Amino acid sequence: MAASVPRSAAADQASLGELARMVDPVYAAAQKLAETLQQRRRRIVFAESCTAGLVSATLARIPGISEWHCGSAVVYRLDTKHRWLGVSEAELLNPGPVSRCVAEAMARGVLERTPEADVSVAVTGHLGPQAPPDQDGLVFIAGATRRTSVDPDQPVDPDQPVDPDKPVDPDQPVDSDQPGPLLTAQELRLSNSPEIPYTLRDSRQRWAAEAVLRMAERLVTSCR
């Protein structure tokens, strides 16, 4: 009988990571994004509404991601969208929080407030199950990239460091004197058939998170 060969902790971790990629498409998308961030040497930040932090939490499972993942603003309510990211109250009322313009404003706002990030992606939607018929499963994802990429090995502005305690006027963009970021947006209508063993809401949250991660990977790939 052949003797068993002891496995190293690193080998076990690699096997678990491979298994996670095979069985969890959300984690697989996060892994692909992490690899692209490292290859392109770019940093990213998120603004999450309907995914409620799932995008960031999944990405944070990957060792070493802190070098490239700046964080995520979980802005579930209208007031936090306005106060944290500067989304206008007028747009939050009409056309409303589940809209392309609000997703774009979230992406722009979180990028402006995260000087070390090169790319941002935001998501807003109505996952149900008690959604208005015209909004049931409707999700908007928006991405923003800086017109001039940031060198991740250099401080953003060594002469004027960012003051984290400085209050932000929600009605005034941080970089109002500079050209705005380049924006892209996507509209999705998520399925009414849940994945086993998840509920419909859980399934839609996972689908939205996967779509966010895939858009993020495309945007990072396109960075120059």
PDB file of C-alpha atoms in Angstrom:
ATOM      1  CA  MET A   1       0.000   0.000   0.000  1.00  0.00           C
ATOM      2  CA  ALA A   2       1.469   3.329  -1.053  1.00  0.00           C
ATOM      3  CA  ALA A   3       2.203   5.801   1.696  1.00  0.00           C
ATOM      4  CA  SER A   4       0.186   9.007   1.612  1.00  0.00           C
ATOM      5  CA  VAL A   5       2.085  12.196   0.861  1.00  0.00           C
ATOM      6  CA  PRO A   6       1.470  15.011   3.356  1.00  0.00           C
ATOM      7  CA  ARG A   7      -0.138  18.059   1.786  1.00  0.00           C
ATOM      8  CA  SER A   8       1.063  21.534   2.573  1.00  0.00           C
ATOM      9  CA  ALA A   9      -1.268  24.233   3.839  1.00  0.00           C
ATOM     10  CA  ALA A  10      -0.588  26.192   0.647  1.00  0.00           C
ATOM     11  CA  ALA A  11      -1.652  23.233  -1.486  1.00  0.00           C
ATOM     12  CA  ASP A  12      -4.831  22.822   0.534  1.00  0.00           C
ATOM     13  CA  GLN A  13      -5.595  26.519   0.154  1.00  0.00           C
ATOM     14  CA  ALA A  14      -5.002  26.348  -3.600  1.00  0.00           C
ATOM     15  CA  SER A  15      -7.338  23.355  -3.884  1.00  0.00           C
ATOM     16  CA  LEU A  16     -10.052  25.140  -1.919  1.00  0.00           C
ATOM     17  CA  GLY A  17      -9.646  28.212  -4.101  1.00  0.00           C
ATOM     18  CA  GLU A  18      -9.997  26.131  -7.266  1.00  0.00           C
ATOM     19  CA  LEU A  19     -13.098  24.432  -5.856  1.00  0.00           C
ATOM     20  CA  ALA A  20     -14.624  27.811  -5.002  1.00  0.00           C
ATOM     21  CA  ARG A  21     -14.058  29.023  -8.558  1.00  0.00           C
ATOM     22  CA  MET A  22     -15.730  25.925  -9.986  1.00  0.00           C
ATOM     23  CA  VAL A  23     -18.837  26.018  -7.806  1.00  0.00           C
ATOM     24  CA  ASP A  24     -19.311  29.763  -7.256  1.00  0.00           C
ATOM     25  CA  PRO A  25     -19.459  32.014 -10.340  1.00  0.00           C
ATOM     26  CA  VAL A  26     -19.442  35.128  -8.144  1.00  0.00           C
ATOM     27  CA  TYR A  27     -16.136  34.115  -6.578  1.00  0.00           C
ATOM     28  CA  ALA A  28     -14.792  33.153 -10.011  1.00  0.00           C
ATOM     29  CA  ALA A  29     -15.586  36.647 -11.299  1.00  0.00           C
ATOM     30  CA  ALA A  30     -13.916  38.166  -8.232  1.00  0.00           C
ATOM     31  CA  GLN A  31     -10.823  36.028  -8.786  1.00  0.00           C
ATOM     32  CA  LYS A  32     -10.610  37.149 -12.411  1.00  0.00           C
ATOM     33  CA  LEU A  33     -10.951  40.787 -11.371  1.00  0.00           C
ATOM     34  CA  ALA A  34      -8.248  40.396  -8.718  1.00  0.00           C
ATOM     35  CA  GLU A  35      -5.864  38.932 -11.280  1.00  0.00           C
ATOM     36  CA  THR A  36      -6.569  41.758 -13.722  1.00  0.00           C
ATOM     37  CA  LEU A  37      -6.133  44.432 -11.056  1.00  0.00           C
ATOM     38  CA  GLN A  38      -2.731  43.009 -10.185  1.00  0.00           C
ATOM     39  CA  GLN A  39      -1.668  42.657 -13.818  1.00  0.00           C
ATOM     40  CA  ARG A  40      -2.793  46.177 -14.711  1.00  0.00           C
ATOM     41  CA  ARG A  41      -1.707  47.647 -11.375  1.00  0.00           C
ATOM     42  CA  ARG A  42      -4.983  49.474 -10.920  1.00  0.00           C
ATOM     43  CA  ARG A  43      -7.119  50.160  -7.870  1.00  0.00           C
ATOM     44  CA  ILE A  44     -10.892  49.949  -7.652  1.00  0.00           C
ATOM     45  CA  VAL A  45     -13.727  51.149  -5.423  1.00  0.00           C
ATOM     46  CA  PHE A  46     -17.421  50.222  -5.393  1.00  0.00           C
ATOM     47  CA  ALA A  47     -20.753  51.787  -4.487  1.00  0.00           C
ATOM     48  CA  GLU A  48     -23.349  49.132  -3.698  1.00  0.00           C
ATOM     49  CA  SER A  49     -27.050  49.478  -3.114  1.00  0.00           C
ATOM     50  CA  CYS A  50     -29.003  46.295  -3.901  1.00  0.00           C
ATOM     51  CA  THR A  51     -25.965  44.013  -3.476  1.00  0.00           C
ATOM     52  CA  ALA A  52     -25.440  45.455   0.027  1.00  0.00           C
ATOM     53  CA  GLY A  53     -21.684  44.828   0.141  1.00  0.00           C
ATOM     54  CA  LEU A  54     -21.639  41.364  -1.459  1.00  0.00           C
ATOM     55  CA  VAL A  55     -19.292  42.534  -4.230  1.00  0.00           C
ATOM     56  CA  SER A  56     -16.723  43.855  -1.781  1.00  0.00           C
ATOM     57  CA  ALA A  57     -17.101  40.925   0.608  1.00  0.00           C
ATOM     58  CA  THR A  58     -16.495  38.404  -2.175  1.00  0.00           C
ATOM     59  CA  LEU A  59     -13.458  40.263  -3.485  1.00  0.00           C
ATOM     60  CA  ALA A  60     -12.074  40.557   0.048  1.00  0.00           C
ATOM     61  CA  ARG A  61     -11.902  36.747   0.314  1.00  0.00           C
ATOM     62  CA  ILE A  62      -8.912  36.789  -2.050  1.00  0.00           C
ATOM     63  CA  PRO A  63      -5.511  37.045  -0.313  1.00  0.00           C
ATOM     64  CA  GLY A  64      -3.531  40.182  -1.127  1.00  0.00           C
ATOM     65  CA  ILE A  65      -6.488  42.088  -2.571  1.00  0.00           C
ATOM     66  CA  SER A  66      -6.001  44.981  -0.127  1.00  0.00           C
ATOM     67  CA  GLU A  67      -3.302  46.336  -2.444  1.00  0.00           C
ATOM     68  CA  TRP A  68      -5.884  46.934  -5.182  1.00  0.00           C
ATOM     69  CA  HIS A  69      -9.323  47.034  -3.519  1.00  0.00           C
ATOM     70  CA  CYS A  70      -9.997  50.426  -1.912  1.00  0.00           C
ATOM     71  CA  GLY A  71     -13.381  49.516  -0.438  1.00  0.00           C
ATOM     72  CA  SER A  72     -17.109  49.857  -1.002  1.00  0.00           C
ATOM     73  CA  ALA A  73     -19.753  52.378   0.011  1.00  0.00           C
ATOM     74  CA  VAL A  74     -22.921  50.454   0.872  1.00  0.00           C
ATOM     75  CA  VAL A  75     -25.598  53.065   0.237  1.00  0.00           C
ATOM     76  CA  TYR A  76     -28.851  51.216   0.717  1.00  0.00           C
ATOM     77  CA  ARG A  77     -31.109  54.177   1.447  1.00  0.00           C
ATOM     78  CA  LEU A  78     -31.762  57.369  -0.479  1.00  0.00           C
ATOM     79  CA  ASP A  79     -30.266  59.579   2.211  1.00  0.00           C
ATOM     80  CA  THR A  80     -26.916  57.772   2.202  1.00  0.00           C
ATOM     81  CA  LYS A  81     -26.781  57.901  -1.596  1.00  0.00           C
ATOM     82  CA  HIS A  82     -27.195  61.660  -1.334  1.00  0.00           C
ATOM     83  CA  ARG A  83     -25.017  62.395   1.696  1.00  0.00           C
ATOM     84  CA  TRP A  84     -22.193  59.927   1.089  1.00  0.00           C
ATOM     85  CA  LEU A  85     -21.903  60.081  -2.696  1.00  0.00           C
ATOM     86  CA  GLY A  86     -23.529  63.362  -3.686  1.00  0.00           C
ATOM     87  CA  VAL A  87     -26.363  61.839  -5.729  1.00  0.00           C
ATOM     88  CA  SER A  88     -28.816  64.675  -6.271  1.00  0.00           C
ATOM     89  CA  GLU A  89     -32.096  64.592  -4.388  1.00  0.00           C
ATOM     90  CA  ALA A  90     -33.894  65.553  -7.593  1.00  0.00           C
ATOM     91  CA  GLU A  91     -32.642  62.446  -9.435  1.00  0.00           C
ATOM     92  CA  LEU A  92     -33.439  60.241  -6.454  1.00  0.00           C
ATOM     93  CA  LEU A  93     -37.047  61.440  -6.686  1.00  0.00           C
ATOM     94  CA  ASN A  94     -37.309  61.403 -10.473  1.00  0.00           C
ATOM     95  CA  PRO A  95     -36.507  59.074 -12.200  1.00  0.00           C
ATOM     96  CA  GLY A  96     -35.774  57.431  -8.834  1.00  0.00           C
ATOM     97  CA  PRO A  97     -33.048  55.321  -7.236  1.00  0.00           C
ATOM     98  CA  VAL A  98     -33.395  52.433  -9.699  1.00  0.00           C
ATOM     99  CA  SER A  99     -32.218  54.295 -12.782  1.00  0.00           C
ATOM    100  CA  ARG A 100     -29.237  54.728 -15.059  1.00  0.00           C
ATOM    101  CA  CYS A 101     -28.555  58.312 -13.992  1.00  0.00           C
ATOM    102  CA  VAL A 102     -28.455  57.385 -10.292  1.00  0.00           C
ATOM    103  CA  ALA A 103     -26.101  54.465 -10.977  1.00  0.00           C
ATOM    104  CA  GLU A 104     -23.822  56.811 -12.926  1.00  0.00           C
ATOM    105  CA  ALA A 105     -23.950  59.423 -10.163  1.00  0.00           C
ATOM    106  CA  MET A 106     -23.025  56.766  -7.602  1.00  0.00           C
ATOM    107  CA  ALA A 107     -20.058  55.608  -9.684  1.00  0.00           C
ATOM    108  CA  ARG A 108     -18.901  59.168 -10.236  1.00  0.00           C
ATOM    109  CA  GLY A 109     -19.390  60.152  -6.603  1.00  0.00           C
ATOM    110  CA  VAL A 110     -17.487  57.245  -5.082  1.00  0.00           C
ATOM    111  CA  LEU A 111     -14.595  57.675  -7.538  1.00  0.00           C
ATOM    112  CA  GLU A 112     -14.342  61.397  -6.784  1.00  0.00           C
ATOM    113  CA  ARG A 113     -14.224  60.612  -3.071  1.00  0.00           C
ATOM    114  CA  THR A 114     -11.545  57.913  -3.441  1.00  0.00           C
ATOM    115  CA  PRO A 115      -8.464  59.665  -4.860  1.00  0.00           C
ATOM    116  CA  GLU A 116      -6.300  56.532  -5.021  1.00  0.00           C
ATOM    117  CA  ALA A 117      -8.818  54.562  -7.111  1.00  0.00           C
ATOM    118  CA  ASP A 118      -8.566  54.364 -10.900  1.00  0.00           C
ATOM    119  CA  VAL A 119     -11.924  52.685 -11.478  1.00  0.00           C
ATOM    120  CA  SER A 120     -15.292  52.612  -9.738  1.00  0.00           C
ATOM    121  CA  VAL A 121     -18.381  50.489 -10.285  1.00  0.00           C
ATOM    122  CA  ALA A 122     -21.810  51.155  -8.790  1.00  0.00           C
ATOM    123  CA  VAL A 123     -24.992  49.110  -8.703  1.00  0.00           C
ATOM    124  CA  THR A 124     -28.602  49.919  -7.870  1.00  0.00           C
ATOM    125  CA  GLY A 125     -31.711  47.862  -8.447  1.00  0.00           C
ATOM    126  CA  HIS A 126     -34.927  46.341  -7.155  1.00  0.00           C
ATOM    127  CA  LEU A 127     -34.534  42.659  -6.311  1.00  0.00           C
ATOM    128  CA  GLY A 128     -38.056  42.029  -5.076  1.00  0.00           C
ATOM    129  CA  PRO A 129     -40.032  40.066  -4.252  1.00  0.00           C
ATOM    130  CA  GLN A 130     -42.437  42.968  -3.603  1.00  0.00           C
ATOM    131  CA  ALA A 131     -41.203  45.256  -6.360  1.00  0.00           C
ATOM    132  CA  PRO A 132     -43.411  47.288  -8.696  1.00  0.00           C
ATOM    133  CA  PRO A 133     -43.970  45.199 -11.853  1.00  0.00           C
ATOM    134  CA  ASP A 134     -41.982  47.596 -14.036  1.00  0.00           C
ATOM    135  CA  GLN A 135     -38.988  47.438 -11.664  1.00  0.00           C
ATOM    136  CA  ASP A 136     -39.044  43.804 -10.559  1.00  0.00           C
ATOM    137  CA  GLY A 137     -35.538  42.440 -11.110  1.00  0.00           C
ATOM    138  CA  LEU A 138     -34.370  45.665 -12.753  1.00  0.00           C
ATOM    139  CA  VAL A 139     -30.719  46.523 -12.084  1.00  0.00           C
ATOM    140  CA  PHE A 140     -28.465  49.313 -13.322  1.00  0.00           C
ATOM    141  CA  ILE A 141     -24.677  49.032 -13.163  1.00  0.00           C
ATOM    142  CA  ALA A 142     -22.401  51.961 -13.939  1.00  0.00           C
ATOM    143  CA  GLY A 143     -18.647  52.238 -14.110  1.00  0.00           C
ATOM    144  CA  ALA A 144     -16.322  55.214 -14.055  1.00  0.00           C
ATOM    145  CA  THR A 145     -12.653  55.487 -14.968  1.00  0.00           C
ATOM    146  CA  ARG A 146     -10.324  58.410 -14.517  1.00  0.00           C
ATOM    147  CA  ARG A 147      -9.242  60.267 -17.630  1.00  0.00           C
ATOM    148  CA  THR A 148      -5.698  60.118 -16.240  1.00  0.00           C
ATOM    149  CA  SER A 149      -4.789  56.886 -14.485  1.00  0.00           C
ATOM    150  CA  VAL A 150      -3.217  56.955 -11.044  1.00  0.00           C
ATOM    151  CA  ASP A 151       0.194  55.367 -10.455  1.00  0.00           C
ATOM    152  CA  PRO A 152      -0.462  52.893  -7.601  1.00  0.00           C
ATOM    153  CA  ASP A 153       3.149  53.192  -6.428  1.00  0.00           C
ATOM    154  CA  GLN A 154       2.890  56.931  -5.841  1.00  0.00           C
ATOM    155  CA  PRO A 155       0.867  58.967  -3.318  1.00  0.00           C
ATOM    156  CA  VAL A 156      -2.162  60.568  -4.897  1.00  0.00           C
ATOM    157  CA  ASP A 157      -1.064  64.071  -3.898  1.00  0.00           C
ATOM    158  CA  PRO A 158       1.874  64.138  -1.477  1.00  0.00           C
ATOM    159  CA  ASP A 159       1.660  67.908  -0.997  1.00  0.00           C
ATOM    160  CA  GLN A 160      -2.055  67.889  -0.202  1.00  0.00           C
ATOM    161  CA  PRO A 161      -2.981  64.667   1.583  1.00  0.00           C
ATOM    162  CA  VAL A 162      -6.655  63.803   1.803  1.00  0.00           C
ATOM    163  CA  ASP A 163      -8.194  64.764   5.141  1.00  0.00           C
ATOM    164  CA  PRO A 164     -10.617  61.962   6.110  1.00  0.00           C
ATOM    165  CA  ASP A 165     -12.262  64.222   8.704  1.00  0.00           C
ATOM    166  CA  LYS A 166     -13.056  66.997   6.234  1.00  0.00           C
ATOM    167  CA  PRO A 167     -16.834  67.166   5.695  1.00  0.00           C
ATOM    168  CA  VAL A 168     -18.094  66.558   2.168  1.00  0.00           C
ATOM    169  CA  ASP A 169     -20.832  68.735   0.708  1.00  0.00           C
ATOM    170  CA  PRO A 170     -23.204  66.187  -0.881  1.00  0.00           C
ATOM    171  CA  ASP A 171     -24.352  68.748  -3.442  1.00  0.00           C
ATOM    172  CA  GLN A 172     -20.830  69.623  -4.592  1.00  0.00           C
ATOM    173  CA  PRO A 173     -18.626  67.122  -6.496  1.00  0.00           C
ATOM    174  CA  VAL A 174     -15.166  66.803  -4.982  1.00  0.00           C
ATOM    175  CA  ASP A 175     -13.348  67.476  -8.255  1.00  0.00           C
ATOM    176  CA  SER A 176     -15.724  70.070  -9.642  1.00  0.00           C
ATOM    177  CA  ASP A 177     -12.923  72.006 -11.384  1.00  0.00           C
ATOM    178  CA  GLN A 178     -11.590  68.948 -13.216  1.00  0.00           C
ATOM    179  CA  PRO A 179     -13.015  67.063 -16.211  1.00  0.00           C
ATOM    180  CA  GLY A 180     -15.331  64.340 -14.995  1.00  0.00           C
ATOM    181  CA  PRO A 181     -14.577  60.633 -15.202  1.00  0.00           C
ATOM    182  CA  LEU A 182     -15.464  58.531 -18.219  1.00  0.00           C
ATOM    183  CA  LEU A 183     -18.745  56.716 -17.585  1.00  0.00           C
ATOM    184  CA  THR A 184     -20.357  53.542 -18.871  1.00  0.00           C
ATOM    185  CA  ALA A 185     -23.634  51.917 -17.837  1.00  0.00           C
ATOM    186  CA  GLN A 186     -25.557  48.676 -18.246  1.00  0.00           C
ATOM    187  CA  GLU A 187     -29.209  47.751 -17.655  1.00  0.00           C
ATOM    188  CA  LEU A 188     -30.150  44.214 -16.578  1.00  0.00           C
ATOM    189  CA  ARG A 189     -33.462  42.447 -16.068  1.00  0.00           C
ATOM    190  CA  LEU A 190     -32.813  39.542 -13.721  1.00  0.00           C
ATOM    191  CA  SER A 191     -34.585  36.201 -13.961  1.00  0.00           C
ATOM    192  CA  ASN A 192     -37.622  35.177 -11.915  1.00  0.00           C
ATOM    193  CA  SER A 193     -36.268  31.630 -11.507  1.00  0.00           C
ATOM    194  CA  PRO A 194     -34.059  31.282  -8.419  1.00  0.00           C
ATOM    195  CA  GLU A 195     -30.944  29.146  -8.234  1.00  0.00           C
ATOM    196  CA  ILE A 196     -31.150  26.158  -5.914  1.00  0.00           C
ATOM    197  CA  PRO A 197     -30.644  26.386  -2.917  1.00  0.00           C
ATOM    198  CA  TYR A 198     -31.065  30.174  -2.894  1.00  0.00           C
ATOM    199  CA  THR A 199     -34.198  32.278  -2.609  1.00  0.00           C
ATOM    200  CA  LEU A 200     -35.140  34.515  -5.513  1.00  0.00           C
ATOM    201  CA  ARG A 201     -33.780  37.574  -3.722  1.00  0.00           C
ATOM    202  CA  ASP A 202     -30.515  35.814  -2.845  1.00  0.00           C
ATOM    203  CA  SER A 203     -30.160  34.598  -6.427  1.00  0.00           C
ATOM    204  CA  ARG A 204     -30.730  38.042  -7.870  1.00  0.00           C
ATOM    205  CA  GLN A 205     -28.251  39.561  -5.448  1.00  0.00           C
ATOM    206  CA  ARG A 206     -25.625  37.049  -6.541  1.00  0.00           C
ATOM    207  CA  TRP A 207     -26.363  37.607 -10.248  1.00  0.00           C
ATOM    208  CA  ALA A 208     -26.073  41.361  -9.789  1.00  0.00           C
ATOM    209  CA  ALA A 209     -22.798  41.000  -7.875  1.00  0.00           C
ATOM    210  CA  GLU A 210     -21.360  38.775 -10.601  1.00  0.00           C
ATOM    211  CA  ALA A 211     -22.354  41.318 -13.262  1.00  0.00           C
ATOM    212  CA  VAL A 212     -20.700  44.111 -11.263  1.00  0.00           C
ATOM    213  CA  LEU A 213     -17.465  42.145 -10.963  1.00  0.00           C
ATOM    214  CA  ARG A 214     -17.449  41.333 -14.671  1.00  0.00           C
ATOM    215  CA  MET A 215     -18.003  44.969 -15.645  1.00  0.00           C
ATOM    216  CA  ALA A 216     -15.218  45.945 -13.248  1.00  0.00           C
ATOM    217  CA  GLU A 217     -12.854  43.469 -14.894  1.00  0.00           C
ATOM    218  CA  ARG A 218     -13.655  44.868 -18.352  1.00  0.00           C
ATOM    219  CA  LEU A 219     -13.088  48.441 -17.195  1.00  0.00           C
ATOM    220  CA  VAL A 220      -9.778  47.622 -15.529  1.00  0.00           C
ATOM    221  CA  THR A 221      -8.659  45.798 -18.673  1.00  0.00           C
ATOM    222  CA  SER A 222      -9.427  48.906 -20.734  1.00  0.00           C
ATOM    223  CA  CYS A 223      -7.408  51.227 -18.461  1.00  0.00           C
ATOM    224  CA  ARG A 224      -4.384  52.786 -20.149  1.00  0.00           C
TER     225      ARG A 224
END
